[in-house]
Short mmCIF file of C-alpha atoms and ligand atoms in Angstrom, two decimals:
data_model
loop_
_atom_site.label_atom_id
_atom_site.label_comp_id
_atom_site.label_asym_id
_atom_site.label_seq_id
_atom_site.Cartn_x
_atom_site.Cartn_y
_atom_site.Cartn_z
CA MET A 1 -57.09 70.44 117.60
CA SER A 2 -54.76 71.49 120.51
CA GLY A 3 -52.44 73.55 118.30
CA ALA A 4 -49.71 75.96 119.23
CA VAL A 5 -48.34 78.59 117.00
CA SER A 6 -44.51 77.63 116.17
CA THR A 7 -42.25 80.59 116.71
CA GLY A 8 -39.48 79.12 115.00
CA ALA A 9 -38.37 79.86 111.48
CA PRO A 10 -40.46 77.03 109.66
CA GLY A 11 -39.94 74.88 106.61
CA GLY A 12 -36.51 73.58 105.63
CA SER A 13 -34.80 70.25 107.49
CA ASP A 14 -34.72 70.23 111.10
CA ARG A 15 -31.13 69.06 110.72
CA ILE A 16 -28.55 68.40 108.34
CA ARG A 17 -28.82 65.17 106.39
CA LEU A 18 -26.54 63.45 104.15
CA VAL A 19 -29.04 63.05 101.18
CA GLY A 20 -29.53 67.15 101.65
CA VAL A 21 -25.69 67.55 101.51
CA PHE A 22 -25.82 65.49 98.59
CA ILE A 23 -28.38 67.42 96.65
CA TRP A 24 -26.62 70.67 97.62
CA THR A 25 -23.27 69.45 96.32
CA ILE A 26 -24.97 68.77 92.67
CA ALA A 27 -26.67 72.42 92.80
CA ALA A 28 -23.30 73.79 93.70
CA GLY A 29 -21.73 71.81 91.06
CA PHE A 30 -24.47 73.42 88.54
CA PHE A 31 -23.36 76.94 89.99
CA LEU A 32 -19.73 76.30 89.66
CA TYR A 33 -20.22 75.11 86.21
CA GLU A 34 -22.36 78.13 85.21
CA PHE A 35 -19.76 80.53 86.44
CA PHE A 36 -17.24 78.61 84.45
CA LEU A 37 -19.17 78.85 81.31
CA ARG A 38 -19.49 82.49 81.97
CA THR A 39 -15.71 83.25 82.32
CA VAL A 40 -14.10 80.50 80.32
CA LEU A 41 -13.96 82.47 77.12
CA SER A 42 -11.47 84.97 78.41
CA SER A 43 -9.08 81.98 78.65
CA VAL A 44 -9.59 81.01 74.99
CA GLU A 45 -9.91 84.52 73.33
CA THR A 46 -7.09 83.92 70.90
CA PRO A 47 -8.22 80.54 69.53
CA VAL A 48 -11.66 81.71 69.61
CA MET A 49 -11.47 84.73 67.76
CA LYS A 50 -9.22 83.10 65.24
CA SER A 51 -11.66 80.21 64.37
CA LEU A 52 -15.01 82.30 64.27
CA GLY A 53 -13.37 85.07 62.49
CA LEU A 54 -14.10 87.40 65.09
CA ASN A 55 -12.19 91.03 66.06
CA ALA A 56 -12.30 92.57 69.47
CA GLU A 57 -15.76 94.12 68.86
CA THR A 58 -17.69 90.91 67.82
CA PHE A 59 -15.71 88.97 70.39
CA SER A 60 -16.92 91.37 73.36
CA ILE A 61 -20.37 90.79 72.03
CA LEU A 62 -19.92 87.08 72.35
CA GLY A 63 -18.88 87.69 75.93
CA SER A 64 -21.62 90.13 76.91
CA CYS A 65 -24.56 88.65 75.30
CA TYR A 66 -24.26 85.79 77.85
CA TYR A 67 -25.18 88.63 80.60
CA LEU A 68 -28.03 90.00 78.52
CA THR A 69 -30.26 86.75 78.81
CA TYR A 70 -28.75 85.93 82.07
CA GLY A 71 -29.87 89.24 83.57
CA LEU A 72 -32.98 89.36 81.93
CA MET A 73 -34.13 86.01 83.12
CA GLN A 74 -33.60 86.55 86.90
CA ILE A 75 -37.29 87.43 88.11
CA PRO A 76 -38.89 85.00 85.57
CA VAL A 77 -36.43 82.40 86.82
CA GLY A 78 -37.57 82.89 90.28
CA ILE A 79 -41.03 82.51 89.17
CA ILE A 80 -40.48 79.15 87.09
CA VAL A 81 -38.51 77.83 90.28
CA ASP A 82 -41.31 78.50 92.55
CA ARG A 83 -44.15 77.12 90.07
CA LEU A 84 -42.01 74.06 88.53
CA GLY A 85 -39.84 72.95 91.63
CA VAL A 86 -36.18 72.69 91.66
CA LYS A 87 -35.90 69.32 90.07
CA LEU A 88 -37.36 69.80 86.62
CA THR A 89 -36.07 73.27 86.35
CA MET A 90 -32.49 71.84 86.98
CA VAL A 91 -32.96 68.99 84.67
CA ILE A 92 -34.17 71.44 82.04
CA SER A 93 -31.48 74.08 82.69
CA THR A 94 -28.49 72.03 83.11
CA ALA A 95 -29.58 70.35 79.86
CA ILE A 96 -29.80 73.62 78.39
CA CYS A 97 -26.35 74.84 79.36
CA ALA A 98 -24.65 71.35 78.14
CA GLY A 99 -26.53 71.74 74.88
CA SER A 100 -25.43 75.37 74.11
CA ALA A 101 -21.95 74.52 75.13
CA ILE A 102 -21.73 71.67 72.54
CA LEU A 103 -23.23 74.28 70.15
CA PHE A 104 -20.35 76.62 71.04
CA ALA A 105 -18.02 74.14 70.49
CA VAL A 106 -19.06 73.43 66.99
CA SER A 107 -19.67 77.15 66.02
CA GLN A 108 -18.70 78.24 62.71
CA GLY A 109 -19.11 81.97 62.83
CA PHE A 110 -20.08 84.65 64.85
CA TRP A 111 -24.09 84.13 64.45
CA MET A 112 -23.89 80.46 65.80
CA GLY A 113 -21.49 81.60 68.26
CA LEU A 114 -23.74 84.05 69.69
CA SER A 115 -26.77 81.98 69.72
CA ALA A 116 -24.83 79.48 71.77
CA ARG A 117 -23.67 82.17 73.99
CA MET A 118 -27.18 83.69 74.55
CA LEU A 119 -28.56 80.13 75.12
CA MET A 120 -25.67 79.34 77.70
CA GLY A 121 -26.64 82.67 79.62
CA PHE A 122 -30.49 81.56 79.55
CA GLY A 123 -29.49 78.22 81.02
CA SER A 124 -27.06 79.70 83.66
CA SER A 125 -29.53 81.84 84.98
CA PHE A 126 -31.15 79.27 87.04
CA ALA A 127 -28.15 77.88 88.62
CA PHE A 128 -27.76 80.36 91.41
CA ILE A 129 -31.56 80.71 92.57
CA THR A 130 -32.17 76.91 92.42
CA LEU A 131 -28.92 76.46 94.71
CA LEU A 132 -30.47 78.91 97.29
CA VAL A 133 -33.88 77.12 96.97
CA ILE A 134 -32.24 73.93 97.61
CA VAL A 135 -30.41 75.44 100.71
CA ARG A 136 -33.72 76.65 101.96
CA GLU A 137 -35.57 73.28 101.44
CA TRP A 138 -32.44 71.13 102.71
CA PHE A 139 -30.93 72.80 105.50
CA PRO A 140 -32.23 74.06 109.01
CA ARG A 141 -33.59 77.83 108.15
CA LYS A 142 -32.09 78.79 111.13
CA TYR A 143 -28.52 78.63 109.43
CA PHE A 144 -29.90 79.95 105.98
CA GLY A 145 -27.28 82.88 105.69
CA PHE A 146 -24.33 80.84 106.44
CA PHE A 147 -25.19 78.03 103.97
CA ALA A 148 -26.36 80.83 101.42
CA GLY A 149 -22.97 82.10 102.06
CA LEU A 150 -21.22 79.03 101.50
CA SER A 151 -22.77 78.35 98.26
CA GLN A 152 -21.64 81.78 96.77
CA PHE A 153 -18.17 80.88 97.85
CA VAL A 154 -18.49 77.59 95.82
CA GLY A 155 -19.15 79.93 92.96
CA THR A 156 -16.08 81.90 93.24
CA LEU A 157 -14.33 78.94 92.42
CA GLY A 158 -15.48 78.61 89.08
CA PRO A 159 -13.54 81.34 87.73
CA ILE A 160 -10.82 80.06 89.45
CA PHE A 161 -11.08 76.76 87.39
CA ALA A 162 -11.42 78.91 84.03
CA GLY A 163 -8.60 80.82 84.41
CA GLY A 164 -5.09 79.68 85.41
CA PRO A 165 -5.57 75.44 85.31
CA LEU A 166 -7.74 75.75 82.06
CA VAL A 167 -4.95 77.58 79.92
CA ALA A 168 -2.32 75.16 81.56
CA LEU A 169 -4.32 72.13 80.57
CA LEU A 170 -4.69 73.84 76.95
CA ASP A 171 -1.12 74.16 76.75
CA ASP A 172 0.16 70.89 78.28
CA ALA A 173 -2.44 68.25 77.16
CA ASN A 174 -2.39 70.14 73.54
CA MET A 175 -6.27 70.52 73.44
CA THR A 176 -8.10 72.98 71.38
CA TRP A 177 -10.40 75.22 72.66
CA ARG A 178 -13.37 73.38 70.95
CA THR A 179 -12.35 69.64 72.96
CA ILE A 180 -12.61 71.79 76.06
CA ILE A 181 -15.81 73.30 75.87
CA ALA A 182 -17.34 69.97 73.92
CA VAL A 183 -15.79 68.25 77.06
CA SER A 184 -17.48 70.82 79.52
CA GLY A 185 -20.86 70.19 77.53
CA LEU A 186 -20.62 66.61 78.34
CA LEU A 187 -19.76 67.22 82.02
CA GLY A 188 -22.90 69.55 82.00
CA PHE A 189 -25.03 66.40 80.73
CA GLY A 190 -23.56 64.75 83.84
CA LEU A 191 -25.02 67.27 85.91
CA THR A 192 -28.42 66.70 84.14
CA LEU A 193 -28.36 63.32 84.75
CA LEU A 194 -27.56 63.36 88.53
CA SER A 195 -30.47 66.33 88.69
CA LEU A 196 -32.58 63.84 87.24
CA LEU A 197 -31.75 61.17 89.54
CA PHE A 198 -31.15 62.78 92.79
CA VAL A 199 -32.58 66.34 93.26
CA ARG A 200 -36.01 66.52 94.63
CA GLY A 201 -37.79 68.97 96.82
CA LYS A 202 -38.03 68.22 100.36
CA LYS A 203 -41.13 67.19 102.49
CA PRO A 204 -41.68 69.20 105.72
CA ASP A 205 -39.86 67.19 108.54
CA ASN A 206 -42.65 67.04 111.19
CA PRO A 207 -45.81 65.51 109.88
CA HIS A 208 -47.52 66.66 112.93
CA GLU A 209 -46.66 70.28 111.73
CA ILE A 210 -49.29 71.76 109.21
CA GLN A 211 -49.08 74.76 107.25
CA PHE A 212 -51.79 77.24 106.80
CA LEU A 213 -51.23 78.47 103.31
CA LEU A 214 -53.07 81.64 101.78
CA PRO A 215 -55.36 80.87 98.99
CA LYS A 216 -54.22 80.19 95.70
CA THR A 217 -53.72 83.40 93.80
CA PRO A 218 -52.88 84.19 90.09
CA LEU A 219 -49.52 84.43 88.94
CA LYS A 220 -49.72 88.04 88.24
CA GLU A 221 -51.19 88.83 91.26
CA GLN A 222 -48.36 87.37 93.31
CA VAL A 223 -45.90 89.22 91.31
CA LEU A 224 -47.47 92.40 91.75
CA THR A 225 -47.39 91.64 95.56
CA LEU A 226 -43.74 91.23 95.50
CA LEU A 227 -43.16 94.22 93.11
CA SER A 228 -45.43 96.27 95.51
CA ASN A 229 -43.47 95.13 98.80
CA ARG A 230 -41.62 98.16 100.04
CA GLN A 231 -39.48 96.09 102.18
CA ALA A 232 -38.26 93.61 99.46
CA TRP A 233 -37.23 96.48 97.29
CA CYS A 234 -35.32 98.13 100.17
CA VAL A 235 -33.55 94.91 100.72
CA ALA A 236 -32.73 94.46 97.20
CA LEU A 237 -31.76 98.19 96.84
CA TYR A 238 -29.23 97.64 99.92
CA SER A 239 -27.63 94.40 98.17
CA ALA A 240 -27.20 96.24 94.63
CA LEU A 241 -25.52 99.03 96.44
CA ILE A 242 -23.31 97.41 98.80
CA TYR A 243 -22.14 95.09 95.98
CA THR A 244 -21.08 98.07 93.68
CA SER A 245 -17.76 98.36 95.14
CA ILE A 246 -17.24 94.68 94.37
CA ALA A 247 -18.62 95.01 90.66
CA THR A 248 -16.33 98.49 90.13
CA LEU A 249 -13.49 97.56 92.17
CA GLY A 250 -13.13 93.84 92.19
CA ALA A 251 -13.97 93.19 88.76
CA MET A 252 -12.67 95.97 86.53
CA TRP A 253 -11.07 99.11 88.11
CA GLY A 254 -9.47 97.98 91.13
CA GLU A 255 -5.74 97.25 89.74
CA ASN A 256 -5.93 100.60 87.83
CA VAL A 257 -6.69 102.46 91.12
CA LEU A 258 -3.80 100.79 92.95
CA GLU A 259 -1.39 101.56 90.17
CA ALA A 260 -2.33 104.89 90.12
CA LYS A 261 -1.63 105.03 93.82
CA GLY A 262 2.03 103.62 92.94
CA LEU A 263 1.95 99.79 93.21
CA SER A 264 3.55 97.92 90.81
CA ASP A 265 1.41 95.84 88.34
CA GLU A 266 2.24 92.61 89.98
CA LEU A 267 1.33 93.88 93.65
CA ALA A 268 -1.91 96.06 92.48
CA GLY A 269 -3.08 92.45 90.83
CA ASP A 270 -2.31 90.54 94.23
CA ALA A 271 -4.15 93.25 96.30
CA ALA A 272 -7.21 93.33 94.00
CA SER A 273 -7.51 89.75 94.49
CA VAL A 274 -7.52 89.65 98.03
CA LEU A 275 -10.64 91.88 97.64
CA TRP A 276 -12.22 88.25 96.25
CA ILE A 277 -10.90 86.49 99.26
CA GLY A 278 -12.43 89.02 101.43
CA TYR A 279 -15.71 88.46 99.48
CA ALA A 280 -15.45 84.92 99.92
CA ILE A 281 -14.85 84.73 103.60
CA GLY A 282 -17.50 87.75 104.06
CA CYS A 283 -20.30 85.68 102.35
CA PRO A 284 -20.54 82.71 104.75
CA VAL A 285 -19.16 84.70 107.87
CA SER A 286 -21.55 87.35 107.72
CA GLY A 287 -24.77 85.00 107.20
CA LEU A 288 -23.50 83.22 110.19
CA ILE A 289 -23.07 85.95 112.44
CA SER A 290 -26.55 86.92 111.21
CA ASP A 291 -27.89 83.64 111.85
CA CYS A 292 -26.38 83.31 115.37
CA LEU A 293 -27.25 86.92 116.34
CA LYS A 294 -30.91 86.06 115.10
CA ARG A 295 -30.78 89.65 113.69
CA ARG A 296 -30.24 90.92 109.96
CA LYS A 297 -30.65 94.59 110.26
CA ILE A 298 -27.59 95.28 112.51
CA VAL A 299 -25.25 92.90 110.42
CA LEU A 300 -26.31 94.97 107.40
CA ILE A 301 -25.74 98.37 109.32
CA GLY A 302 -22.20 96.86 110.29
CA LEU A 303 -21.07 96.08 107.32
CA ALA A 304 -22.19 98.88 105.48
CA ILE A 305 -20.27 101.10 108.00
CA VAL A 306 -17.14 98.69 107.11
CA ALA A 307 -17.72 99.21 103.48
CA LEU A 308 -18.50 103.28 103.67
CA LEU A 309 -15.01 103.65 105.97
CA ALA A 310 -12.86 100.99 103.67
CA THR A 311 -13.99 102.83 100.28
CA ALA A 312 -13.66 106.40 101.69
CA SER A 313 -10.32 105.51 102.99
CA LEU A 314 -9.04 104.80 99.52
CA GLN A 315 -9.65 108.43 98.50
CA PHE A 316 -7.91 109.31 101.57
CA PHE A 317 -4.66 107.58 101.08
CA GLN A 318 -3.10 108.86 98.02
CA SER A 319 -0.27 106.39 98.19
CA GLY A 320 1.06 103.55 100.46
CA GLY A 321 2.02 100.02 100.01
CA PHE A 322 0.53 96.41 99.87
CA LEU A 323 -0.31 96.08 103.17
CA LEU A 324 -2.34 98.99 103.36
CA PHE A 325 -4.28 98.76 100.19
CA GLY A 326 -4.52 94.85 100.81
CA THR A 327 -6.17 95.32 103.77
CA ILE A 328 -8.49 98.10 102.57
CA PHE A 329 -9.20 95.90 99.76
CA PHE A 330 -9.78 92.64 102.07
CA MET A 331 -12.38 94.91 104.04
CA ILE A 332 -14.19 96.40 100.72
CA GLY A 333 -14.58 92.42 99.87
CA PHE A 334 -15.65 91.57 103.30
CA ALA A 335 -18.26 94.31 103.52
CA GLY A 336 -19.67 93.00 99.88
CA GLY A 337 -20.40 89.71 101.61
CA ALA A 338 -23.18 91.51 102.95
CA GLN A 339 -25.46 91.02 99.85
CA ASN A 340 -25.68 87.46 101.02
CA VAL A 341 -27.43 88.43 104.28
CA GLY A 342 -29.68 90.52 101.75
CA PHE A 343 -30.75 87.12 100.29
CA ALA A 344 -31.39 85.69 103.52
CA MET A 345 -33.34 88.87 104.45
CA ILE A 346 -35.57 89.30 101.31
CA VAL A 347 -37.04 85.57 101.67
CA GLU A 348 -38.05 86.55 105.17
CA LYS A 349 -39.91 89.56 103.67
CA VAL A 350 -42.20 87.54 101.47
CA SER A 351 -44.52 84.47 101.71
CA GLU A 352 -43.00 81.40 101.16
CA ARG A 353 -44.33 80.70 97.67
CA LEU A 354 -42.61 83.97 96.49
CA SER A 355 -39.12 83.09 97.85
CA ALA A 356 -37.12 82.05 94.74
CA THR A 357 -38.89 84.96 92.60
CA SER A 358 -37.74 87.58 95.78
CA MET A 359 -34.16 86.28 95.50
CA GLY A 360 -34.38 86.81 91.66
CA LEU A 361 -35.54 90.41 92.25
CA ASN A 362 -32.55 90.82 94.78
CA ASN A 363 -30.09 89.13 91.95
CA GLY A 364 -31.76 91.17 89.41
CA LEU A 365 -31.22 94.40 90.60
CA MET A 366 -27.93 93.56 91.69
CA LEU A 367 -27.04 92.58 88.15
CA LEU A 368 -28.41 95.85 86.88
CA PHE A 369 -26.15 97.87 89.05
CA ASP A 370 -23.23 95.58 88.11
CA THR A 371 -23.77 96.69 84.53
CA VAL A 372 -24.53 100.25 85.01
CA ASN A 373 -22.18 101.14 88.14
CA PRO A 374 -18.72 100.32 86.18
CA ILE A 375 -20.06 102.73 83.37
CA VAL A 376 -20.67 105.44 85.58
CA PHE A 377 -17.08 104.97 87.18
CA GLY A 378 -15.25 104.78 83.83
CA PHE A 379 -17.37 108.21 82.84
CA LEU A 380 -16.24 109.88 86.05
CA VAL A 381 -12.66 108.97 85.35
CA THR A 382 -13.01 110.33 81.88
CA LEU A 383 -14.31 113.31 83.37
CA THR A 384 -10.27 114.39 84.56
CA LEU A 385 -8.71 112.94 81.71
CA GLN A 386 -6.85 115.52 79.29
CA ASN A 387 -6.66 112.62 76.51
CA LYS A 388 -9.75 110.91 76.66
CA SER A 389 -8.71 107.92 75.20
CA SER A 390 -5.64 107.24 77.41
CA THR A 391 -5.05 104.47 79.74
CA ASN A 392 -2.43 105.93 81.98
CA PHE A 393 -4.25 106.80 84.81
CA ASP A 394 -2.94 108.81 87.91
CA ALA A 395 -4.58 109.32 91.32
CA GLU A 396 -6.19 112.68 90.27
CA ASN A 397 -8.22 110.67 87.53
CA PHE A 398 -9.84 108.55 90.19
CA ARG A 399 -10.82 111.84 92.15
CA TYR A 400 -14.58 111.93 91.31
CA ALA A 401 -14.95 108.07 90.71
CA LEU A 402 -13.78 107.23 94.12
CA THR A 403 -15.80 109.62 95.88
CA TYR A 404 -18.91 108.18 94.20
CA ILE A 405 -18.24 104.36 95.55
CA PRO A 406 -18.29 105.85 99.10
CA ILE A 407 -21.64 107.84 98.46
CA LEU A 408 -23.41 104.67 97.15
CA CYS A 409 -22.19 102.72 100.57
CA LEU A 410 -23.35 105.81 102.39
CA ILE A 411 -26.84 105.34 100.91
CA ALA A 412 -26.84 101.65 101.80
CA LEU A 413 -26.27 102.35 105.15
CA LEU A 414 -28.95 105.02 105.34
CA VAL A 415 -31.45 102.22 103.78
CA SER A 416 -30.43 99.83 106.39
CA ILE A 417 -30.89 102.26 109.18
CA PHE A 418 -34.01 104.09 108.14
CA CYS A 419 -35.77 101.71 105.88
CA LEU A 420 -35.09 98.13 106.80
CA LYS A 421 -37.43 96.45 109.50
CA GLU A 422 -35.69 93.81 111.46
CA THR A 423 -36.97 90.27 110.55
CA TYR A 424 -35.31 88.34 113.64
CA CYS A 425 -34.37 85.83 110.89
CA LYS A 426 -38.15 84.71 110.86
CA PRO A 427 -40.40 84.77 107.58
CA GLN A 428 -42.90 87.81 108.12
CA HIS A 429 -45.61 86.89 105.90
CA GLY A 430 -48.00 84.06 104.59
CA VAL A 431 -46.92 80.98 106.26
CA VAL A 432 -48.56 80.20 110.04
CA MET A 433 -47.03 76.92 111.35
CA ALA A 434 -49.29 75.04 113.85
CA LYS A 435 -47.83 71.92 115.72
CA ILE A 436 -50.75 69.17 116.46
N1 LIG B 1 -24.38 86.40 95.24
C1 LIG B 1 -24.72 87.05 93.79
C2 LIG B 1 -24.09 88.30 93.94
C3 LIG B 1 -24.15 89.01 92.42
C4 LIG B 1 -23.37 89.85 91.89
N2 LIG B 1 -24.17 90.10 90.68
C5 LIG B 1 -25.62 89.75 91.09
N3 LIG B 1 -25.45 89.34 92.06
C6 LIG B 1 -24.23 86.12 93.04
O1 LIG B 1 -23.19 85.42 93.35
N4 LIG B 1 -25.08 85.82 91.84
C7 LIG B 1 -24.78 84.73 91.17
C8 LIG B 1 -25.12 85.58 89.79
O2 LIG B 1 -23.84 85.95 89.13
O3 LIG B 1 -26.19 85.92 89.34
#
């Protein structure tokens, strides 16, 4: 055999094919659907509470139990996708989402609603990782960062549909929440059918390119290999740290911070949503820049610096207008897009067969930080409150909390400079490609 070891990123597709785009669209539809199911409860809060006889506490439990199964499943999801492949995983998980939506639509009380929401979180936990696996299989690997970012952009549309448009539909078409959720269940079964008919894994493009894989090793050993991979943990830590400002300011505290700095309710809400625009743009753009430069580390360092400066400037400017804070929030959102490059880098740090599991690790650690950091932020706010149950905050109340976020960005910067090793956008383990 006259073989040459390939220097390019192996696997994936050599070009963008229509069939690949079609399969990606189905997976992106599942991700969007999952995000819709996750956030829909907030749009139907009052009627759901009435129908199921809930109070504020039990309603909150219904909202957050979704995240419990979703979060706990992140590493198992990766293992399952790596073992079963995307098709079977998507067929089963979309059916679980659809079935749980129907179950929720016919729920008669708290316990039935709780079971349905937990099942929904379980089924939904597969969407993001299967989408990234499809990006890896069906698009050229050299553009993984860009297509992964584009996929994340699609996900952000889910909560948009679940918000204003859904409320308008409820009002205009006089539909009950049960009908809306039941219809979304039927749509979910549509995704199951599409997955069954069209989704499939991709065979290598070049029949003359053979892969020398490592010998089969037991699952436990593979997972231990991942968990003992320091570089994978460093990437996951970086992603979780850099995303903290999105989870705290974008999802929870942003409006309060801006109102405390003198913006009106409306302007504070608008400036806070600019953060999500920055994030939606930051994910694909940071991925594209990194793919084109064939460098991950420098992009991660650059975006950590942007995040550090932007979050620190919130502490610096005690007052200002929409333009100032809108720009700062845009920069924070954009820099948060660095976590997308984290997904691209972590798969390059592990062997091919652990790619989904490693992305699960990255997502799982981020979800853990998403849960803990807003609570720490809130605790730091209450430290400065005279009346601990007050919801009227002034700039002074955010003194410690707004120092906490730049500190995490600084740690992310240090991790990216001192701990992460450049991959040059190529796999560092496990697969050797040879052209024959
Ligand atoms: N790109 C990730 C970002 C994230 C946020 N929290 C955990 N990961 C993403 O969009 N994941 C989808 C998800 O919610 O799991």
